[in-house]
Amino acid sequence: MTNILFPTPDPGILGRRTAIVAGLAALVPPECLVTSEDERRAFETDALTAYRRVPLAVVLPRSTPELSAVMKFLHGQGVKIVARGAGTSLAGGAIPQEDAVVVGIGKMNRILDIDYADRTIRVESGVTNLAITDAVAADGFFYAPDPSSQLACTIAGNIGMNSGGAHCLKYGVTTNNVLGVKMVLVDGTLVEIGGGFLDSPGLDLLGLIVGSEGQLGIVTEATLRILRAAEDARPVLFGFPTSEAAGACVAAIIGAGIIPVAIEFMDRPAIEICEAFSHAGYPLDVGALLIVEVEGSQAEIDAELARIVAIAKAHGVTTVRESKSAMETAAIWKGRKSAFGATGRVADYICMDGVIPTGQLPNVLHRVSEIVAAHGLRVANVFHAGDGNLHPLVLYNINDPIEQAKAEAAGEEILKLCVEVGGCLTGEHGVGIEKRELMSVQFNPADLAQQMRVRAVFDPGWLLNPAKVFPLEGRVAA
């Protein structure tokens, strides 16, 4: 996370701000255009709150044709464009620049069609993640990816960052659950990729778009896979004396070929923070906690849990507590889903997002503690252990520049460690600004050049979400 810098704003664009705003005003009604400095400040940052820039303007289209017209106009003016969903990005993916216009999709929030026969739902991209499950839950269906921010985050952002969530271990992340998109390119052209069917012919452009962080276009509609809810599900709390023991248990469960719906991890600091906030009944006398959820019929749940409990006992488990009611299950998940917000009550933090092989969990957890302690800081670990997606929360004081520098240095070391042990820089938060200058740790110059060539095919002028993902030096043209 070193060298988190923004390019110098284009004085030519800044000088034409009045004309650019006037052009936008001709395309959208007043309630869809944000121009005053005070109101624009609401869009100056996202969940990476240590960094902020006030955008040139903010436009909030109400439809795909309106968004297309906005994009065509801004492209003709040579103006940078930053797409924004709900602004929950933890990697700075929605932070603008002073010479960029933020294009938000929050007003495009309709559910357009539900097809239970084909198990699909078509939505505008401003619909929140949780709203999709809410729309189909009464009929026994759900949308599988469930990031912790699902109450607020939009499908547009989920697609941009390829978001996951607690239940991605069994059902996959966003890319495994998106069947088609409508997307507006930088020049206003509308394209449709995929659709309401299992697979589409030709190149897998859908796989390219999911996770592209708003650099290839702005998604305005998505066709998603919905799934029939299981007969029942049951989470179990497992307490261990150390994080290393809990990590070894996770590796053993996956190594045994058992795929629960979810395996979530919390260390002692995270347990204490979440319990104080949610009163979920987490054990406070353990060094680490696993939430393991299995689903199916009662007989299937009992059989699978018996195998998991046996593995846990072999790794020194000290607490085994099964949920006994729907209320208890809701409390268990409320504690986990509230982890980031609850931690914010205690301290400022940087939330990392590296991925490692599950067999490396005991080693990496030990080294993460050493890294953060060496910088004189604290860490709370809460993450999706089943697929090795780490979320160490490095705690610091955002008002202390020295502590902020230490937190960023610790985070950089953690991400380098993830790559070192055979993992990667990001699992679901994206690269954004946060990991931009670390891309050369994961990829060699030829790899990066090829990725940038693909990006430049869609946006030769590098106007879409600029200064994100790729190191600022060495950009290549199409």
CSV table of N, CA and C in Angstrom, one decimal, residues 207-353:
chain,number,residue,atom,x,y,z
A,207,GLY,N,-16.7,-13.5,-17.7
A,207,GLY,CA,-15.7,-13.8,-16.7
A,207,GLY,C,-14.6,-12.7,-16.6
A,208,LEU,N,-14.5,-11.9,-17.7
A,208,LEU,CA,-13.6,-10.8,-17.8
A,208,LEU,C,-14.2,-9.6,-17.1
A,209,ILE,N,-15.5,-9.4,-17.2
A,209,ILE,CA,-16.2,-8.2,-16.7
A,209,ILE,C,-16.3,-8.3,-15.2
A,210,VAL,N,-16.7,-9.5,-14.7
A,210,VAL,CA,-16.8,-9.7,-13.2
A,210,VAL,C,-15.4,-9.6,-12.6
A,211,GLY,N,-15.3,-8.6,-11.7
A,211,GLY,CA,-14.0,-8.4,-11.1
A,211,GLY,C,-13.1,-7.3,-11.8
A,212,SER,N,-13.7,-6.6,-12.8
A,212,SER,CA,-12.9,-5.7,-13.6
A,212,SER,C,-12.9,-4.3,-13.0
A,213,GLU,N,-13.6,-4.1,-11.8
A,213,GLU,CA,-13.5,-2.9,-11.0
A,213,GLU,C,-13.8,-1.6,-11.7
A,214,GLY,N,-14.9,-1.7,-12.6
A,214,GLY,CA,-15.4,-0.5,-13.3
A,214,GLY,C,-14.4,0.1,-14.3
A,215,GLN,N,-13.5,-0.7,-14.8
A,215,GLN,CA,-12.5,-0.2,-15.8
A,215,GLN,C,-12.9,-0.6,-17.2
A,216,LEU,N,-13.9,-1.4,-17.4
A,216,LEU,CA,-14.3,-1.9,-18.8
A,216,LEU,C,-15.6,-1.3,-19.2
A,217,GLY,N,-16.4,-0.8,-18.3
A,217,GLY,CA,-17.7,-0.3,-18.5
A,217,GLY,C,-18.5,-0.2,-17.2
A,218,ILE,N,-19.8,0.3,-17.3
A,218,ILE,CA,-20.7,0.3,-16.2
A,218,ILE,C,-21.8,-0.6,-16.4
A,219,VAL,N,-22.0,-1.6,-15.5
A,219,VAL,CA,-23.0,-2.6,-15.6
A,219,VAL,C,-24.3,-1.9,-15.1
A,220,THR,N,-25.4,-2.0,-15.9
A,220,THR,CA,-26.7,-1.4,-15.5
A,220,THR,C,-27.7,-2.4,-15.2
A,221,GLU,N,-27.6,-3.6,-15.7
A,221,GLU,CA,-28.5,-4.7,-15.4
A,221,GLU,C,-27.7,-6.0,-15.3
A,222,ALA,N,-28.2,-6.9,-14.5
A,222,ALA,CA,-27.6,-8.2,-14.3
A,222,ALA,C,-28.6,-9.3,-14.2
A,223,THR,N,-28.3,-10.5,-14.8
A,223,THR,CA,-29.2,-11.7,-14.7
A,223,THR,C,-28.4,-12.6,-13.8
A,224,LEU,N,-29.0,-13.0,-12.6
A,224,LEU,CA,-28.3,-13.7,-11.6
A,224,LEU,C,-28.9,-15.1,-11.4
A,225,ARG,N,-28.1,-16.0,-10.9
A,225,ARG,CA,-28.6,-17.3,-10.5
A,225,ARG,C,-29.2,-17.2,-9.1
A,226,ILE,N,-30.4,-17.7,-8.9
A,226,ILE,CA,-31.0,-17.9,-7.6
A,226,ILE,C,-31.1,-19.4,-7.3
A,227,LEU,N,-31.0,-19.8,-6.1
A,227,LEU,CA,-31.0,-21.2,-5.7
A,227,LEU,C,-32.1,-21.5,-4.8
A,228,ARG,N,-32.5,-22.8,-4.8
A,228,ARG,CA,-33.5,-23.3,-3.9
A,228,ARG,C,-32.9,-23.4,-2.5
A,229,ALA,N,-33.5,-22.8,-1.5
A,229,ALA,CA,-33.0,-22.9,-0.1
A,229,ALA,C,-33.0,-24.4,0.4
A,230,ALA,N,-32.0,-24.7,1.2
A,230,ALA,CA,-31.9,-26.1,1.7
A,230,ALA,C,-33.0,-26.3,2.7
A,231,GLU,N,-33.3,-27.6,3.0
A,231,GLU,CA,-34.3,-28.0,3.9
A,231,GLU,C,-34.1,-27.3,5.3
A,232,ASP,N,-32.8,-27.3,5.7
A,232,ASP,CA,-32.5,-26.7,7.0
A,232,ASP,C,-31.0,-26.4,7.0
A,233,ALA,N,-30.6,-25.6,8.0
A,233,ALA,CA,-29.2,-25.3,8.1
A,233,ALA,C,-28.9,-25.1,9.6
A,234,ARG,N,-27.7,-25.4,10.0
A,234,ARG,CA,-27.3,-25.3,11.5
A,234,ARG,C,-25.9,-24.9,11.6
A,235,PRO,N,-25.7,-23.7,12.3
A,235,PRO,CA,-24.3,-23.3,12.6
A,235,PRO,C,-23.9,-23.9,13.9
A,236,VAL,N,-22.6,-24.1,14.1
A,236,VAL,CA,-22.0,-24.6,15.3
A,236,VAL,C,-20.8,-23.7,15.6
A,237,LEU,N,-20.7,-23.3,16.9
A,237,LEU,CA,-19.5,-22.6,17.4
A,237,LEU,C,-18.5,-23.6,17.9
A,238,PHE,N,-17.2,-23.4,17.4
A,238,PHE,CA,-16.1,-24.3,17.9
A,238,PHE,C,-15.1,-23.3,18.5
A,239,GLY,N,-14.7,-23.5,19.7
A,239,GLY,CA,-13.7,-22.7,20.4
A,239,GLY,C,-12.4,-23.5,20.5
A,240,PHE,N,-11.3,-22.8,20.2
A,240,PHE,CA,-10.0,-23.4,20.3
A,240,PHE,C,-9.0,-22.6,21.2
A,241,PRO,N,-8.0,-23.2,21.7
A,241,PRO,CA,-7.1,-22.4,22.6
A,241,PRO,C,-6.3,-21.4,21.8
A,242,THR,N,-6.0,-21.7,20.6
A,242,THR,CA,-5.1,-20.8,19.8
A,242,THR,C,-5.6,-20.7,18.4
A,243,SER,N,-5.2,-19.6,17.7
A,243,SER,CA,-5.6,-19.4,16.3
A,243,SER,C,-5.0,-20.5,15.4
A,244,GLU,N,-3.7,-20.9,15.8
A,244,GLU,CA,-3.1,-21.9,15.0
A,244,GLU,C,-3.8,-23.2,15.0
A,245,ALA,N,-4.4,-23.6,16.2
A,245,ALA,CA,-5.2,-24.8,16.3
A,245,ALA,C,-6.5,-24.7,15.5
A,246,ALA,N,-7.1,-23.6,15.5
A,246,ALA,CA,-8.3,-23.4,14.7
A,246,ALA,C,-8.0,-23.4,13.2
A,247,GLY,N,-6.9,-22.8,12.8
A,247,GLY,CA,-6.5,-22.9,11.4
A,247,GLY,C,-6.2,-24.3,10.9
A,248,ALA,N,-5.5,-25.1,11.8
A,248,ALA,CA,-5.2,-26.4,11.4
A,248,ALA,C,-6.5,-27.3,11.3
A,249,CYS,N,-7.5,-27.0,12.1
A,249,CYS,CA,-8.8,-27.7,12.0
A,249,CYS,C,-9.5,-27.4,10.7
A,250,VAL,N,-9.4,-26.1,10.3
A,250,VAL,CA,-10.0,-25.7,9.0
A,250,VAL,C,-9.3,-26.5,7.9
A,251,ALA,N,-8.0,-26.5,7.9
A,251,ALA,CA,-7.3,-27.3,6.8
A,251,ALA,C,-7.7,-28.7,6.8
A,252,ALA,N,-7.9,-29.3,8.0
A,252,ALA,CA,-8.2,-30.7,8.1
A,252,ALA,C,-9.6,-31.0,7.6
A,253,ILE,N,-10.6,-30.1,7.9
A,253,ILE,CA,-11.9,-30.3,7.4
A,253,ILE,C,-12.0,-30.3,5.9
A,254,ILE,N,-11.3,-29.3,5.3
A,254,ILE,CA,-11.3,-29.2,3.8
A,254,ILE,C,-10.5,-30.4,3.2
A,255,GLY,N,-9.4,-30.7,3.9
A,255,GLY,CA,-8.6,-31.9,3.4
A,255,GLY,C,-9.3,-33.2,3.5
A,256,ALA,N,-10.3,-33.3,4.3
A,256,ALA,CA,-11.1,-34.5,4.4
A,256,ALA,C,-12.2,-34.6,3.4
A,257,GLY,N,-12.3,-33.5,2.5
A,257,GLY,CA,-13.3,-33.5,1.5
A,257,GLY,C,-14.7,-33.1,2.0
A,258,ILE,N,-14.8,-32.5,3.1
A,258,ILE,CA,-16.0,-32.0,3.7
A,258,ILE,C,-16.2,-30.5,3.2
A,259,ILE,N,-17.3,-30.2,2.6
A,259,ILE,CA,-17.6,-28.8,2.2
A,259,ILE,C,-18.8,-28.3,2.9
A,260,PRO,N,-18.6,-27.7,4.1
A,260,PRO,CA,-19.8,-27.0,4.7
A,260,PRO,C,-20.3,-25.8,3.9
A,261,VAL,N,-21.4,-25.3,4.3
A,261,VAL,CA,-21.9,-24.1,3.7
A,261,VAL,C,-20.9,-22.9,4.0
A,262,ALA,N,-20.4,-22.9,5.2
A,262,ALA,CA,-19.5,-21.8,5.6
A,262,ALA,C,-18.6,-22.3,6.7
A,263,ILE,N,-17.3,-21.7,6.7
A,263,ILE,CA,-16.4,-21.8,7.8
A,263,ILE,C,-15.8,-20.4,8.1
A,264,GLU,N,-16.3,-19.8,9.1
A,264,GLU,CA,-15.8,-18.5,9.5
A,264,GLU,C,-14.9,-18.5,10.7
A,265,PHE,N,-13.9,-17.6,10.7
A,265,PHE,CA,-12.9,-17.6,11.7
A,265,PHE,C,-12.9,-16.3,12.5
A,266,MET,N,-12.7,-16.3,13.8
A,266,MET,CA,-12.5,-15.1,14.6
A,266,MET,C,-11.4,-15.4,15.6
A,267,ASP,N,-10.4,-14.5,15.8
A,267,ASP,CA,-9.5,-14.7,16.9
A,267,ASP,C,-10.0,-14.0,18.1
A,268,ARG,N,-9.3,-14.0,19.2
A,268,ARG,CA,-9.8,-13.5,20.5
A,268,ARG,C,-10.2,-12.0,20.4
A,269,PRO,N,-9.3,-11.1,19.8
A,269,PRO,CA,-9.8,-9.7,19.8
A,269,PRO,C,-11.1,-9.6,19.0
A,270,ALA,N,-11.2,-10.3,17.9
A,270,ALA,CA,-12.5,-10.2,17.1
A,270,ALA,C,-13.7,-10.7,17.9
A,271,ILE,N,-13.5,-11.8,18.6
A,271,ILE,CA,-14.6,-12.4,19.4
A,271,ILE,C,-15.0,-11.4,20.4
A,272,GLU,N,-14.1,-10.8,21.1
A,272,GLU,CA,-14.5,-9.8,22.2
A,272,GLU,C,-15.2,-8.6,21.6
A,273,ILE,N,-14.7,-8.1,20.5
A,273,ILE,CA,-15.3,-7.0,19.8
A,273,ILE,C,-16.8,-7.3,19.4
A,274,CYS,N,-16.9,-8.4,18.7
A,274,CYS,CA,-18.2,-8.8,18.1
A,274,CYS,C,-19.2,-9.1,19.2
A,275,GLU,N,-18.8,-9.8,20.3
A,275,GLU,CA,-19.7,-10.2,21.4
A,275,GLU,C,-20.2,-8.9,22.1
A,276,ALA,N,-19.3,-8.0,22.3
A,276,ALA,CA,-19.7,-6.7,23.0
A,276,ALA,C,-20.7,-6.0,22.2
A,277,PHE,N,-20.7,-6.1,20.9
A,277,PHE,CA,-21.6,-5.4,20.0
A,277,PHE,C,-22.9,-6.2,19.9
A,278,SER,N,-22.9,-7.5,19.6
A,278,SER,CA,-24.0,-8.2,19.2
A,278,SER,C,-24.6,-9.1,20.3
A,279,HIS,N,-23.9,-9.4,21.3
A,279,HIS,CA,-24.3,-10.4,22.4
A,279,HIS,C,-24.8,-11.7,21.8
A,280,ALA,N,-24.0,-12.2,20.9
A,280,ALA,CA,-24.4,-13.5,20.2
A,280,ALA,C,-24.1,-14.7,21.0
A,281,GLY,N,-23.5,-14.6,22.1
A,281,GLY,CA,-23.2,-15.8,22.9
A,281,GLY,C,-21.9,-16.5,22.6
A,282,TYR,N,-21.0,-15.7,22.0
A,282,TYR,CA,-19.7,-16.3,21.6
A,282,TYR,C,-18.9,-16.6,22.9
A,283,PRO,N,-18.2,-17.7,23.0
A,283,PRO,CA,-17.3,-18.0,24.1
A,283,PRO,C,-16.2,-17.0,24.3
A,284,LEU,N,-16.0,-16.5,25.4
A,284,LEU,CA,-14.9,-15.5,25.7
A,284,LEU,C,-13.7,-16.1,26.3
A,285,ASP,N,-13.7,-17.4,26.5
A,285,ASP,CA,-12.5,-18.0,27.2
A,285,ASP,C,-11.7,-18.8,26.2
A,286,VAL,N,-11.8,-18.5,24.9
A,286,VAL,CA,-11.0,-19.2,23.9
A,286,VAL,C,-10.1,-18.3,23.1
A,287,GLY,N,-9.1,-18.9,22.5
A,287,GLY,CA,-8.2,-18.0,21.7
A,287,GLY,C,-8.7,-17.8,20.3
A,288,ALA,N,-9.5,-18.6,19.8
A,288,ALA,CA,-10.1,-18.5,18.4
A,288,ALA,C,-11.4,-19.3,18.3
A,289,LEU,N,-12.2,-18.8,17.4
A,289,LEU,CA,-13.5,-19.4,17.2
A,289,LEU,C,-13.8,-19.7,15.7
A,290,LEU,N,-14.4,-20.8,15.5
A,290,LEU,CA,-14.9,-21.1,14.1
A,290,LEU,C,-16.4,-21.2,14.2
A,291,ILE,N,-17.1,-20.6,13.2
A,291,ILE,CA,-18.5,-20.8,12.9
A,291,ILE,C,-18.6,-21.7,11.7
A,292,VAL,N,-19.0,-22.9,11.9
A,292,VAL,CA,-19.2,-23.9,10.8
A,292,VAL,C,-20.7,-24.2,10.6
A,293,GLU,N,-21.1,-23.9,9.4
A,293,GLU,CA,-22.6,-24.2,9.1
A,293,GLU,C,-22.7,-25.3,8.1
A,294,VAL,N,-23.6,-26.2,8.4
A,294,VAL,CA,-23.9,-27.3,7.4
A,294,VAL,C,-25.4,-27.2,7.1
A,295,GLU,N,-25.8,-27.8,6.0
A,295,GLU,CA,-27.2,-27.7,5.7
A,295,GLU,C,-27.7,-29.1,5.0
A,296,GLY,N,-29.0,-29.2,4.9
A,296,GLY,CA,-29.6,-30.4,4.4
A,296,GLY,C,-30.7,-30.9,5.3
A,297,SER,N,-31.1,-32.2,5.2
A,297,SER,CA,-32.1,-32.7,6.1
A,297,SER,C,-31.4,-32.8,7.5
A,298,GLN,N,-32.2,-33.1,8.5
A,298,GLN,CA,-31.7,-33.2,9.8
A,298,GLN,C,-30.7,-34.4,9.9
A,299,ALA,N,-31.0,-35.5,9.2
A,299,ALA,CA,-30.1,-36.6,9.2
A,299,ALA,C,-28.8,-36.3,8.6
A,300,GLU,N,-28.8,-35.5,7.4
A,300,GLU,CA,-27.6,-35.1,6.8
A,300,GLU,C,-26.8,-34.2,7.6
A,301,ILE,N,-27.5,-33.2,8.3
A,301,ILE,CA,-26.8,-32.3,9.1
A,301,ILE,C,-26.1,-33.0,10.3
A,302,ASP,N,-26.8,-33.9,10.9
A,302,ASP,CA,-26.2,-34.7,12.1
A,302,ASP,C,-25.0,-35.5,11.6
A,303,ALA,N,-25.1,-36.1,10.5
A,303,ALA,CA,-24.0,-37.0,10.0
A,303,ALA,C,-22.7,-36.1,9.7
A,304,GLU,N,-23.0,-35.0,9.0
A,304,GLU,CA,-21.8,-34.2,8.6
A,304,GLU,C,-21.2,-33.5,9.8
A,305,LEU,N,-22.0,-33.0,10.8
A,305,LEU,CA,-21.5,-32.4,12.0
A,305,LEU,C,-20.7,-33.4,12.8
A,306,ALA,N,-21.1,-34.7,12.8
A,306,ALA,CA,-20.4,-35.7,13.6
A,306,ALA,C,-19.0,-35.8,13.1
A,307,ARG,N,-18.8,-35.8,11.8
A,307,ARG,CA,-17.5,-35.9,11.2
A,307,ARG,C,-16.7,-34.6,11.5
A,308,ILE,N,-17.3,-33.4,11.5
A,308,ILE,CA,-16.6,-32.2,11.8
A,308,ILE,C,-16.2,-32.1,13.2
A,309,VAL,N,-17.1,-32.5,14.1
A,309,VAL,CA,-16.8,-32.5,15.5
A,309,VAL,C,-15.6,-33.5,15.9
A,310,ALA,N,-15.6,-34.6,15.2
A,310,ALA,CA,-14.4,-35.5,15.4
A,310,ALA,C,-13.1,-34.9,15.0
A,311,ILE,N,-13.1,-34.2,13.9
A,311,ILE,CA,-11.9,-33.5,13.4
A,311,ILE,C,-11.5,-32.4,14.4
A,312,ALA,N,-12.5,-31.7,14.9
A,312,ALA,CA,-12.3,-30.6,15.8
A,312,ALA,C,-11.7,-31.1,17.1
A,313,LYS,N,-12.2,-32.2,17.6
A,313,LYS,CA,-11.6,-32.8,18.8
A,313,LYS,C,-10.2,-33.2,18.6
A,314,ALA,N,-9.8,-33.7,17.4
A,314,ALA,CA,-8.5,-34.1,17.2
A,314,ALA,C,-7.5,-32.9,17.1
A,315,HIS,N,-8.1,-31.7,17.1
A,315,HIS,CA,-7.3,-30.5,17.0
A,315,HIS,C,-7.5,-29.6,18.3
A,316,GLY,N,-7.9,-30.3,19.4
A,316,GLY,CA,-7.9,-29.6,20.7
A,316,GLY,C,-9.1,-28.7,20.9
A,317,VAL,N,-10.2,-28.9,20.3
A,317,VAL,CA,-11.3,-28.0,20.5
A,317,VAL,C,-11.7,-28.0,22.0
A,318,THR,N,-12.1,-26.9,22.5
A,318,THR,CA,-12.5,-26.8,23.9
A,318,THR,C,-14.0,-26.4,24.1
A,319,THR,N,-14.6,-25.9,23.1
A,319,THR,CA,-16.0,-25.5,23.1
A,319,THR,C,-16.7,-26.0,21.8
A,320,VAL,N,-17.8,-26.7,22.0
A,320,VAL,CA,-18.7,-27.0,20.9
A,320,VAL,C,-20.1,-26.7,21.2
A,321,ARG,N,-20.7,-25.7,20.5
A,321,ARG,CA,-22.0,-25.2,20.8
A,321,ARG,C,-22.8,-25.1,19.6
A,322,GLU,N,-23.8,-26.0,19.4
A,322,GLU,CA,-24.7,-26.0,18.3
A,322,GLU,C,-25.9,-25.0,18.5
A,323,SER,N,-26.3,-24.4,17.4
A,323,SER,CA,-27.5,-23.5,17.5
A,323,SER,C,-28.7,-24.4,17.7
A,324,LYS,N,-29.6,-24.0,18.6
A,324,LYS,CA,-30.8,-24.7,19.0
A,324,LYS,C,-32.0,-24.1,18.5
A,325,SER,N,-31.9,-22.9,17.8
A,325,SER,CA,-33.1,-22.2,17.4
A,325,SER,C,-32.8,-21.3,16.3
A,326,ALA,N,-33.9,-20.8,15.6
A,326,ALA,CA,-33.7,-19.9,14.5
A,326,ALA,C,-33.2,-18.5,15.1
A,327,MET,N,-33.6,-18.2,16.3
A,327,MET,CA,-33.1,-17.0,16.9
A,327,MET,C,-31.7,-17.0,17.3
A,328,GLU,N,-31.2,-18.2,17.7
A,328,GLU,CA,-29.8,-18.4,18.1
A,328,GLU,C,-28.9,-18.3,16.8
A,329,THR,N,-29.4,-18.9,15.7
A,329,THR,CA,-28.7,-18.9,14.5
A,329,THR,C,-28.6,-17.5,13.9
A,330,ALA,N,-29.7,-16.7,14.0
A,330,ALA,CA,-29.6,-15.3,13.6
A,330,ALA,C,-28.6,-14.5,14.4
A,331,ALA,N,-28.5,-14.8,15.7
A,331,ALA,CA,-27.6,-14.1,16.6
A,331,ALA,C,-26.2,-14.4,16.2
A,332,ILE,N,-25.9,-15.7,16.0
A,332,ILE,CA,-24.5,-16.1,15.6
A,332,ILE,C,-24.1,-15.4,14.3
A,333,TRP,N,-25.0,-15.3,13.3
A,333,TRP,CA,-24.6,-14.7,12.1
A,333,TRP,C,-24.6,-13.1,12.2
A,334,LYS,N,-25.4,-12.6,13.1
A,334,LYS,CA,-25.4,-11.2,13.3
A,334,LYS,C,-24.0,-10.7,13.8
A,335,GLY,N,-23.5,-11.5,14.7
A,335,GLY,CA,-22.2,-11.2,15.3
A,335,GLY,C,-21.1,-11.2,14.2
A,336,ARG,N,-21.1,-12.2,13.4
A,336,ARG,CA,-20.1,-12.3,12.3
A,336,ARG,C,-20.3,-11.2,11.2
A,337,LYS,N,-21.6,-11.0,10.8
A,337,LYS,CA,-21.8,-10.0,9.8
A,337,LYS,C,-21.6,-8.5,10.3
A,338,SER,N,-21.6,-8.4,11.6
A,338,SER,CA,-21.4,-7.0,12.2
A,338,SER,C,-19.9,-6.7,12.5
A,339,ALA,N,-19.1,-7.7,12.2
A,339,ALA,CA,-17.7,-7.6,12.6
A,339,ALA,C,-17.0,-6.3,12.2
A,340,PHE,N,-17.1,-5.9,11.0
A,340,PHE,CA,-16.4,-4.7,10.5
A,340,PHE,C,-16.9,-3.5,11.2
A,341,GLY,N,-18.3,-3.3,11.3
A,341,GLY,CA,-18.9,-2.2,11.9
A,341,GLY,C,-18.6,-2.2,13.4
A,342,ALA,N,-18.6,-3.3,14.1
A,342,ALA,CA,-18.3,-3.4,15.5
A,342,ALA,C,-16.9,-3.0,15.8
A,343,THR,N,-16.0,-3.4,14.9
A,343,THR,CA,-14.6,-3.0,15.1
A,343,THR,C,-14.4,-1.5,15.0
A,344,GLY,N,-15.2,-0.9,14.1
A,344,GLY,CA,-15.1,0.5,13.9
A,344,GLY,C,-15.5,1.3,15.2
A,345,ARG,N,-16.2,0.7,16.1
A,345,ARG,CA,-16.5,1.3,17.4
A,345,ARG,C,-15.3,1.4,18.3
A,346,VAL,N,-14.3,0.5,18.1
A,346,VAL,CA,-13.2,0.3,18.9
A,346,VAL,C,-12.0,1.1,18.5
A,347,ALA,N,-11.8,1.1,17.1
A,347,ALA,CA,-10.6,1.7,16.6
A,347,ALA,C,-10.8,1.9,15.1
A,348,ASP,N,-9.9,2.8,14.5
A,348,ASP,CA,-9.8,2.8,13.0
A,348,ASP,C,-9.1,1.5,12.6
A,349,TYR,N,-9.3,1.1,11.4
A,349,TYR,CA,-8.6,-0.1,10.9
A,349,TYR,C,-8.5,-0.1,9.4
A,350,ILE,N,-7.5,-0.9,9.0
A,350,ILE,CA,-7.3,-1.2,7.6
A,350,ILE,C,-7.7,-2.7,7.5
A,351,CYS,N,-8.6,-3.0,6.6
A,351,CYS,CA,-9.1,-4.4,6.4
A,351,CYS,C,-8.4,-5.0,5.2
A,352,MET,N,-7.5,-6.0,5.5
A,352,MET,CA,-6.8,-6.6,4.4
A,352,MET,C,-7.7,-7.7,3.8
A,353,ASP,N,-7.2,-8.2,2.6
A,353,ASP,CA,-8.1,-9.1,1.8
A,353,ASP,C,-7.2,-10.1,1.0
